[in-house]
Amino acid sequence: MVETSSQSTTFDIRSVTTDEDLELFLDVPQHVYVDDANWVPPIRSSIAKEFSPSNTFFEYGTLQQFIAVRTTDGHTQPIGRIVAAVNQRLIEREGVSVGLVGYFECIDDFEVAQALFHAACDWLRSRDMTIARGPIDLSTHNRCLCLIDGFDTPPTVMMSYNPPYYPQFFEQNGWSKAKDAYTYMIDVSGELPEQYEKGYRIACKSGVQFRRINVKGEAFWADVKAIYDLFTQAFTNNYSSSARTLEEFLEEAKELKDLIDPDIFWIAEYDGKMVGFFMALPDYNMALKHVNGKLDFWGILKFLWFRRQIDQARILVICALPEYRRRMVPIGLIYLAMKHGAMKNKPYRRTDMGYVYEDNFPSRRVIETAGSQIDKTYRIYEKAL
């Protein structure tokens, strides 16, 4: 434990070693976002589960949690947190000793942030890391990215959010831009540009067949396994991405199974083989915003009630094998999802498309063909150790 003081407060930086420390770690966001109307509290139990020994991350990685706390009149208040992690799969893939920094949350006090960054980077140095990268919560398949523009609206489901002062904290501490990413908000209540229907018809004439994802029984798991193979093949070189095992992918699918709307989750096949898919989810953040991070009895009731008011979606992945992009598979998938998601019996009026890295020009062209403008900008930072 290190005692530090700033102009506004005296505080300690602790390693998280006990159950009590973990509770303080989980409490931090409540203090950071207390007056932020756009913040959507994460499900507390889900975050806690990520630090459980059962998390498969510990088969190939190590981590250390840190918290910043201040004690006043015998009462301990958490005011910041951070996690340093070594993901061995990522190091093997990139051939660079890169450590990850994530789960960063901090009150508006740079000296507290600086002390947290210092603790995380020291831990990474002690494990011979030469570069720190973040914010990344163990893996880009989990949560990542620092919001740098677009603070006026809440985040969509499974997207990051942070106060406007976080980018300044990173940069003041010597972190530099590694890569930016964008999201696009698209109005789907009107007519789609005609080139989307034209692309769909071209794909069909070339022999591509489209269908919704199966959501029941063994057919669902067969689709999930095919999606895993396709995803792994198509995104093997994605930035800062480490491969997941089939078992990890199936576990994630199990958690999402009951949240899927098949009208906005489409699959493309050629000669019976999956060659592309379009994965979107209803924007459950619109309901989760009301449960305060707890899916207990009352939380579930609130979620089910507010779930009925969801009128937007988030597109997580648009994937097609390179040799099928010329057959207009991505355009065809977008056309079907947008068309069926905007039917009279469907609630969707908008969709968040992304995130898309700034240098992913093929995907950006497909998205911007519909006249979409960038809605939010995010950043990954790096720092030499």
Short mmCIF file of C-alpha atoms in Angstrom, two decimals:
data_model
loop_
_atom_site.label_atom_id
_atom_site.label_comp_id
_atom_site.label_asym_id
_atom_site.label_seq_id
_atom_site.Cartn_x
_atom_site.Cartn_y
_atom_site.Cartn_z
CA MET A 1 0.00 0.00 0.00
CA VAL A 2 1.31 3.43 -0.97
CA GLU A 3 0.00 6.61 0.67
CA THR A 4 -0.18 9.60 -1.68
CA SER A 5 -1.67 13.05 -1.45
CA SER A 6 -3.02 15.51 -4.01
CA GLN A 7 -4.28 19.05 -3.73
CA SER A 8 -7.76 17.75 -3.03
CA THR A 9 -7.28 14.58 -1.00
CA THR A 10 -4.96 12.09 0.69
CA PHE A 11 -5.36 8.59 -0.66
CA ASP A 12 -3.84 5.12 -0.70
CA ILE A 13 -3.13 2.79 -3.64
CA ARG A 14 -3.79 -0.83 -2.69
CA SER A 15 -3.45 -4.15 -4.44
CA VAL A 16 -6.76 -6.01 -4.38
CA THR A 17 -6.13 -9.09 -2.24
CA THR A 18 -9.31 -9.67 -0.19
CA ASP A 19 -13.03 -9.99 -0.76
CA GLU A 20 -13.46 -6.61 0.93
CA ASP A 21 -11.00 -5.06 -1.51
CA LEU A 22 -12.94 -6.56 -4.43
CA GLU A 23 -16.16 -5.00 -3.16
CA LEU A 24 -14.44 -1.60 -3.03
CA PHE A 25 -13.10 -2.20 -6.56
CA LEU A 26 -16.63 -2.89 -7.79
CA ASP A 27 -17.95 0.21 -5.99
CA VAL A 28 -15.68 2.69 -7.79
CA PRO A 29 -17.96 3.47 -10.80
CA GLN A 30 -20.83 4.47 -8.51
CA HIS A 31 -18.65 7.29 -7.17
CA VAL A 32 -17.24 8.32 -10.57
CA TYR A 33 -20.57 8.50 -12.43
CA VAL A 34 -22.86 9.66 -9.63
CA ASP A 35 -23.98 12.74 -11.61
CA ASP A 36 -23.64 11.35 -15.15
CA ALA A 37 -27.07 10.84 -16.74
CA ASN A 38 -25.62 8.92 -19.70
CA TRP A 39 -23.81 6.22 -17.72
CA VAL A 40 -25.23 2.69 -17.82
CA PRO A 41 -24.09 0.71 -14.74
CA PRO A 42 -22.55 -2.64 -15.72
CA ILE A 43 -23.95 -5.80 -14.13
CA ARG A 44 -21.91 -6.00 -10.95
CA SER A 45 -21.93 -9.80 -10.73
CA SER A 46 -20.64 -10.09 -14.31
CA ILE A 47 -17.64 -7.88 -13.58
CA ALA A 48 -16.90 -9.81 -10.38
CA LYS A 49 -17.06 -13.09 -12.33
CA GLU A 50 -14.25 -11.91 -14.60
CA PHE A 51 -11.87 -12.05 -11.62
CA SER A 52 -13.02 -15.48 -10.49
CA PRO A 53 -10.49 -18.34 -10.78
CA SER A 54 -13.00 -20.02 -13.11
CA ASN A 55 -12.33 -17.37 -15.80
CA THR A 56 -10.41 -19.13 -18.57
CA PHE A 57 -8.21 -16.03 -18.89
CA PHE A 58 -6.14 -17.40 -16.02
CA GLU A 59 -5.13 -20.37 -18.17
CA TYR A 60 -3.02 -18.07 -20.33
CA GLY A 61 -2.78 -14.78 -18.45
CA THR A 62 -2.11 -13.07 -15.16
CA LEU A 63 -3.44 -9.84 -13.70
CA GLN A 64 -3.34 -7.53 -10.72
CA GLN A 65 -6.13 -5.21 -9.57
CA PHE A 66 -5.41 -1.92 -7.82
CA ILE A 67 -7.71 0.50 -6.03
CA ALA A 68 -7.29 4.06 -4.82
CA VAL A 69 -9.06 4.73 -1.52
CA ARG A 70 -9.38 7.62 0.87
CA THR A 71 -10.40 7.29 4.51
CA THR A 72 -12.34 10.01 6.27
CA ASP A 73 -13.55 9.66 9.86
CA GLY A 74 -13.00 5.93 9.71
CA HIS A 75 -14.98 5.54 6.49
CA THR A 76 -13.15 4.14 3.46
CA GLN A 77 -14.28 5.40 0.06
CA PRO A 78 -12.95 3.99 -3.23
CA ILE A 79 -12.03 6.77 -5.68
CA GLY A 80 -10.23 4.92 -8.46
CA ARG A 81 -9.26 1.54 -9.85
CA ILE A 82 -7.14 -0.11 -12.54
CA VAL A 83 -6.06 -3.57 -13.66
CA ALA A 84 -2.71 -4.55 -15.17
CA ALA A 85 -2.74 -7.77 -17.18
CA VAL A 86 -0.44 -9.98 -19.22
CA ASN A 87 -2.28 -11.86 -21.98
CA GLN A 88 0.20 -14.47 -23.17
CA ARG A 89 -1.82 -15.29 -26.29
CA LEU A 90 -1.57 -11.68 -27.42
CA ILE A 91 2.19 -11.59 -26.78
CA GLU A 92 2.70 -14.79 -28.79
CA ARG A 93 0.61 -13.45 -31.66
CA GLU A 94 2.30 -10.05 -31.86
CA GLY A 95 5.80 -11.11 -30.83
CA VAL A 96 6.00 -8.06 -28.56
CA SER A 97 6.00 -7.90 -24.76
CA VAL A 98 2.82 -5.86 -24.55
CA GLY A 99 0.94 -5.58 -21.28
CA LEU A 100 -2.66 -4.47 -20.93
CA VAL A 101 -4.24 -1.82 -18.72
CA GLY A 102 -7.99 -1.87 -18.21
CA TYR A 103 -10.99 -1.48 -15.89
CA PHE A 104 -9.75 2.08 -15.35
CA GLU A 105 -12.14 4.33 -13.45
CA CYS A 106 -11.18 7.45 -11.50
CA ILE A 107 -12.66 10.58 -9.96
CA ASP A 108 -11.73 13.87 -11.57
CA ASP A 109 -8.31 14.14 -9.90
CA PHE A 110 -5.25 13.63 -12.11
CA GLU A 111 -2.95 12.80 -9.22
CA VAL A 112 -5.15 9.84 -8.31
CA ALA A 113 -5.13 8.71 -11.96
CA GLN A 114 -1.37 9.17 -12.17
CA ALA A 115 -0.82 7.01 -9.09
CA LEU A 116 -3.03 4.27 -10.54
CA PHE A 117 -1.20 4.36 -13.89
CA HIS A 118 2.11 4.23 -12.03
CA ALA A 119 1.06 1.14 -10.04
CA ALA A 120 -0.17 -0.69 -13.15
CA CYS A 121 2.89 0.15 -15.25
CA ASP A 122 5.29 -0.81 -12.45
CA TRP A 123 3.56 -4.20 -12.19
CA LEU A 124 3.90 -4.72 -15.95
CA ARG A 125 7.58 -3.72 -15.90
CA SER A 126 8.21 -6.25 -13.13
CA ARG A 127 6.98 -8.90 -15.59
CA ASP A 128 9.30 -7.70 -18.36
CA MET A 129 6.64 -5.95 -20.43
CA THR A 130 8.02 -3.20 -22.68
CA ILE A 131 4.74 -1.64 -23.85
CA ALA A 132 1.49 -0.87 -22.02
CA ARG A 133 -1.73 -0.74 -24.06
CA GLY A 134 -5.22 0.22 -23.04
CA PRO A 135 -7.86 0.62 -21.98
CA ILE A 136 -8.42 -3.09 -22.65
CA ASP A 137 -10.17 -5.27 -20.06
CA LEU A 138 -8.03 -8.42 -20.45
CA SER A 139 -8.95 -8.79 -24.14
CA THR A 140 -10.54 -6.79 -26.95
CA HIS A 141 -13.19 -9.54 -27.01
CA ASN A 142 -14.24 -8.24 -23.61
CA ARG A 143 -14.37 -4.43 -23.25
CA CYS A 144 -11.91 -1.92 -24.63
CA LEU A 145 -11.55 1.64 -25.95
CA CYS A 146 -11.59 5.10 -24.37
CA LEU A 147 -14.37 7.41 -25.55
CA ILE A 148 -12.84 10.66 -26.81
CA ASP A 149 -15.78 12.23 -28.68
CA GLY A 150 -19.54 11.73 -28.43
CA PHE A 151 -20.31 12.15 -24.74
CA ASP A 152 -23.81 13.54 -25.29
CA THR A 153 -25.63 10.20 -25.55
CA PRO A 154 -25.50 6.92 -23.58
CA PRO A 155 -23.40 4.01 -24.85
CA THR A 156 -25.13 1.17 -26.64
CA VAL A 157 -24.97 -2.39 -25.34
CA MET A 158 -21.44 -3.80 -24.93
CA MET A 159 -19.80 -0.45 -25.76
CA SER A 160 -17.47 1.51 -23.50
CA TYR A 161 -18.23 4.82 -21.84
CA ASN A 162 -16.16 7.16 -19.68
CA PRO A 163 -16.05 10.77 -18.44
CA PRO A 164 -14.65 13.40 -20.84
CA TYR A 165 -11.54 13.90 -18.70
CA TYR A 166 -10.17 10.35 -19.19
CA PRO A 167 -8.41 11.08 -22.53
CA GLN A 168 -6.65 14.04 -20.90
CA PHE A 169 -5.55 11.83 -18.00
CA PHE A 170 -4.01 9.26 -20.38
CA GLU A 171 -2.22 11.92 -22.40
CA GLN A 172 -0.96 13.84 -19.36
CA ASN A 173 0.54 10.60 -18.13
CA GLY A 174 2.50 10.12 -21.35
CA TRP A 175 0.22 7.76 -23.26
CA SER A 176 -0.04 8.20 -27.05
CA LYS A 177 -2.66 7.25 -29.59
CA ALA A 178 -2.26 3.73 -30.93
CA LYS A 179 -5.50 3.49 -32.94
CA ASP A 180 -8.91 5.14 -33.14
CA ALA A 181 -12.25 3.47 -33.73
CA TYR A 182 -15.65 4.81 -34.76
CA THR A 183 -19.30 4.00 -34.28
CA TYR A 184 -22.09 5.16 -36.60
CA MET A 185 -25.74 5.74 -35.67
CA ILE A 186 -28.03 4.92 -38.57
CA ASP A 187 -31.70 5.82 -38.94
CA VAL A 188 -33.47 2.68 -40.19
CA SER A 189 -37.03 4.03 -40.00
CA GLY A 190 -36.92 5.25 -43.60
CA GLU A 191 -36.08 3.64 -46.92
CA LEU A 192 -32.67 2.06 -47.39
CA PRO A 193 -30.56 3.34 -50.29
CA GLU A 194 -31.42 1.29 -53.38
CA GLN A 195 -27.85 0.00 -53.73
CA TYR A 196 -28.46 -2.24 -50.69
CA GLU A 197 -31.36 -4.07 -52.32
CA LYS A 198 -29.40 -4.18 -55.57
CA GLY A 199 -26.44 -5.73 -53.75
CA TYR A 200 -28.71 -8.29 -52.12
CA ARG A 201 -30.12 -9.34 -55.50
CA ILE A 202 -26.62 -9.62 -57.00
CA ALA A 203 -25.61 -11.89 -54.10
CA CYS A 204 -28.67 -14.09 -54.60
CA LYS A 205 -28.05 -14.39 -58.35
CA SER A 206 -24.46 -15.47 -57.66
CA GLY A 207 -25.71 -18.44 -55.65
CA VAL A 208 -25.54 -17.04 -52.12
CA GLN A 209 -28.41 -18.01 -49.86
CA PHE A 210 -29.48 -16.08 -46.77
CA ARG A 211 -31.30 -17.20 -43.63
CA ARG A 212 -31.86 -16.19 -40.02
CA ILE A 213 -29.78 -17.78 -37.28
CA ASN A 214 -31.29 -20.86 -35.69
CA VAL A 215 -32.18 -20.16 -32.07
CA LYS A 216 -33.31 -23.58 -30.82
CA GLY A 217 -31.72 -26.90 -29.97
CA GLU A 218 -28.73 -28.41 -31.69
CA ALA A 219 -29.26 -26.22 -34.76
CA PHE A 220 -28.32 -23.17 -32.68
CA TRP A 221 -25.08 -24.75 -31.46
CA ALA A 222 -24.23 -25.91 -34.99
CA ASP A 223 -24.61 -22.30 -36.16
CA VAL A 224 -22.49 -21.04 -33.27
CA LYS A 225 -19.67 -23.44 -34.11
CA ALA A 226 -19.77 -22.40 -37.78
CA ILE A 227 -19.76 -18.72 -36.73
CA TYR A 228 -16.73 -19.41 -34.52
CA ASP A 229 -14.83 -20.96 -37.44
CA LEU A 230 -15.74 -18.08 -39.73
CA PHE A 231 -15.01 -15.39 -37.14
CA THR A 232 -11.63 -16.90 -36.30
CA GLN A 233 -10.70 -17.13 -39.97
CA ALA A 234 -11.90 -13.65 -40.92
CA PHE A 235 -10.54 -11.74 -37.91
CA THR A 236 -7.33 -13.61 -37.22
CA ASN A 237 -5.30 -10.44 -37.88
CA ASN A 238 -7.59 -8.01 -36.09
CA TYR A 239 -5.75 -5.33 -34.12
CA SER A 240 -4.64 -6.34 -30.60
CA SER A 241 -6.84 -9.43 -30.80
CA SER A 242 -5.98 -12.77 -29.22
CA ALA A 243 -7.71 -15.92 -30.38
CA ARG A 244 -10.47 -17.51 -28.32
CA THR A 245 -10.95 -21.24 -27.97
CA LEU A 246 -14.18 -22.86 -29.12
CA GLU A 247 -15.05 -23.52 -25.48
CA GLU A 248 -14.72 -19.81 -24.62
CA PHE A 249 -16.82 -18.87 -27.64
CA LEU A 250 -19.54 -21.35 -26.70
CA GLU A 251 -19.63 -19.97 -23.17
CA GLU A 252 -20.17 -16.46 -24.51
CA ALA A 253 -22.88 -17.74 -26.85
CA LYS A 254 -24.65 -19.38 -23.91
CA GLU A 255 -24.90 -15.99 -22.17
CA LEU A 256 -26.27 -14.30 -25.30
CA LYS A 257 -28.62 -17.04 -26.51
CA ASP A 258 -31.79 -15.68 -24.91
CA LEU A 259 -30.99 -12.11 -25.99
CA ILE A 260 -30.91 -12.81 -29.73
CA ASP A 261 -33.50 -11.42 -32.12
CA PRO A 262 -33.20 -13.60 -35.26
CA ASP A 263 -34.69 -10.87 -37.44
CA ILE A 264 -31.46 -8.90 -36.99
CA PHE A 265 -29.05 -11.86 -36.98
CA TRP A 266 -28.55 -13.20 -40.51
CA ILE A 267 -26.33 -15.85 -42.07
CA ALA A 268 -25.05 -16.15 -45.66
CA GLU A 269 -24.27 -19.57 -47.15
CA TYR A 270 -22.82 -20.82 -50.41
CA ASP A 271 -23.18 -24.50 -51.32
CA GLY A 272 -24.28 -25.14 -47.74
CA LYS A 273 -21.18 -23.53 -46.20
CA MET A 274 -21.41 -20.42 -44.03
CA VAL A 275 -19.54 -17.58 -45.74
CA GLY A 276 -20.82 -14.57 -43.81
CA PHE A 277 -22.98 -13.43 -40.94
CA PHE A 278 -24.52 -10.26 -39.55
CA MET A 279 -24.82 -10.10 -35.77
CA ALA A 280 -26.88 -7.42 -34.07
CA LEU A 281 -28.58 -7.25 -30.70
CA PRO A 282 -31.36 -5.08 -29.32
CA ASP A 283 -29.76 -2.23 -27.39
CA TYR A 284 -30.32 -3.74 -23.96
CA ASN A 285 -28.54 -0.78 -22.36
CA MET A 286 -31.84 1.06 -22.73
CA ALA A 287 -33.29 -1.39 -20.17
CA LEU A 288 -30.15 -2.05 -18.12
CA LYS A 289 -29.89 1.65 -17.37
CA HIS A 290 -32.79 1.23 -14.94
CA VAL A 291 -31.52 -1.78 -12.93
CA ASN A 292 -28.48 -0.07 -11.33
CA GLY A 293 -26.14 -2.95 -12.11
CA LYS A 294 -28.11 -5.60 -10.20
CA LEU A 295 -30.21 -8.34 -11.77
CA ASP A 296 -31.85 -9.40 -8.53
CA PHE A 297 -35.62 -10.00 -8.32
CA TRP A 298 -36.53 -6.32 -8.69
CA GLY A 299 -33.78 -5.75 -11.21
CA ILE A 300 -35.11 -8.51 -13.45
CA LEU A 301 -38.64 -7.10 -13.21
CA LYS A 302 -37.38 -3.65 -14.16
CA PHE A 303 -35.34 -5.10 -17.04
CA LEU A 304 -38.35 -6.98 -18.43
CA TRP A 305 -40.52 -3.87 -18.16
CA PHE A 306 -38.10 -1.46 -19.82
CA ARG A 307 -37.04 -4.06 -22.39
CA ARG A 308 -40.37 -3.42 -24.10
CA GLN A 309 -39.31 0.18 -24.77
CA ILE A 310 -36.12 -0.67 -26.68
CA ASP A 311 -36.27 1.02 -30.09
CA GLN A 312 -32.68 0.72 -31.29
CA ALA A 313 -30.11 -2.00 -31.93
CA ARG A 314 -26.37 -2.40 -32.00
CA ILE A 315 -24.55 -4.16 -34.82
CA LEU A 316 -21.68 -6.14 -33.30
CA VAL A 317 -20.21 -7.89 -36.34
CA ILE A 318 -20.56 -7.87 -40.11
CA CYS A 319 -18.39 -10.71 -41.39
CA ALA A 320 -17.78 -12.21 -44.82
CA LEU A 321 -14.94 -14.22 -46.24
CA PRO A 322 -12.84 -12.05 -48.60
CA GLU A 323 -13.68 -14.07 -51.70
CA TYR A 324 -17.41 -13.49 -51.11
CA ARG A 325 -17.27 -9.75 -50.61
CA ARG A 326 -17.35 -9.26 -54.39
CA ARG A 327 -20.56 -11.27 -54.41
CA MET A 328 -22.05 -8.49 -52.28
CA VAL A 329 -22.49 -10.70 -49.21
CA PRO A 330 -21.96 -7.87 -46.66
CA ILE A 331 -24.42 -5.60 -48.51
CA GLY A 332 -26.96 -8.43 -48.71
CA LEU A 333 -26.69 -9.14 -44.99
CA ILE A 334 -27.12 -5.47 -44.10
CA TYR A 335 -30.13 -5.19 -46.41
CA LEU A 336 -31.95 -8.13 -44.82
CA ALA A 337 -31.23 -7.11 -41.23
CA MET A 338 -32.23 -3.50 -41.83
CA LYS A 339 -35.34 -4.47 -43.75
CA HIS A 340 -36.62 -6.99 -41.20
CA GLY A 341 -35.53 -4.93 -38.21
CA ALA A 342 -37.64 -1.99 -39.42
CA MET A 343 -40.84 -3.93 -40.16
CA LYS A 344 -44.08 -2.65 -38.66
CA ASN A 345 -44.08 -5.31 -35.94
CA LYS A 346 -40.50 -4.44 -34.96
CA PRO A 347 -39.44 -1.58 -32.66
CA TYR A 348 -36.11 -0.61 -34.17
CA ARG A 349 -35.79 2.92 -35.46
CA ARG A 350 -32.02 3.37 -35.16
CA THR A 351 -28.97 1.16 -35.01
CA ASP A 352 -25.45 1.74 -33.77
CA MET A 353 -23.03 0.27 -36.30
CA GLY A 354 -19.57 -0.40 -34.95
CA TYR A 355 -17.09 -0.19 -33.63
CA VAL A 356 -14.89 0.00 -36.72
CA TYR A 357 -11.18 0.77 -36.58
CA GLU A 358 -10.13 3.91 -38.45
CA ASP A 359 -7.98 1.98 -40.95
CA ASN A 360 -10.64 -0.64 -41.75
CA PHE A 361 -11.55 1.10 -44.98
CA PRO A 362 -13.54 -1.76 -46.60
CA SER A 363 -15.97 -1.88 -43.66
CA ARG A 364 -16.15 1.89 -43.42
CA ARG A 365 -17.03 2.15 -47.12
CA VAL A 366 -19.87 -0.35 -46.70
CA ILE A 367 -21.25 1.58 -43.73
CA GLU A 368 -20.82 5.04 -45.22
CA THR A 369 -22.54 3.96 -48.43
CA ALA A 370 -25.79 4.43 -46.52
CA GLY A 371 -24.86 8.04 -45.83
CA SER A 372 -23.96 7.32 -42.20
CA GLN A 373 -21.86 9.79 -40.25
CA ILE A 374 -19.49 9.03 -37.39
CA ASP A 375 -21.40 9.18 -34.09
CA LYS A 376 -18.68 8.47 -31.51
CA THR A 377 -14.89 8.23 -31.59
CA TYR A 378 -12.87 5.92 -29.35
CA ARG A 379 -9.15 5.43 -28.81
CA ILE A 380 -6.62 2.80 -27.75
CA TYR A 381 -3.51 4.24 -26.11
CA GLU A 382 0.03 2.92 -25.75
CA LYS A 383 2.96 3.83 -23.55
CA ALA A 384 6.57 2.66 -23.63
CA LEU A 385 7.62 1.13 -20.33
#
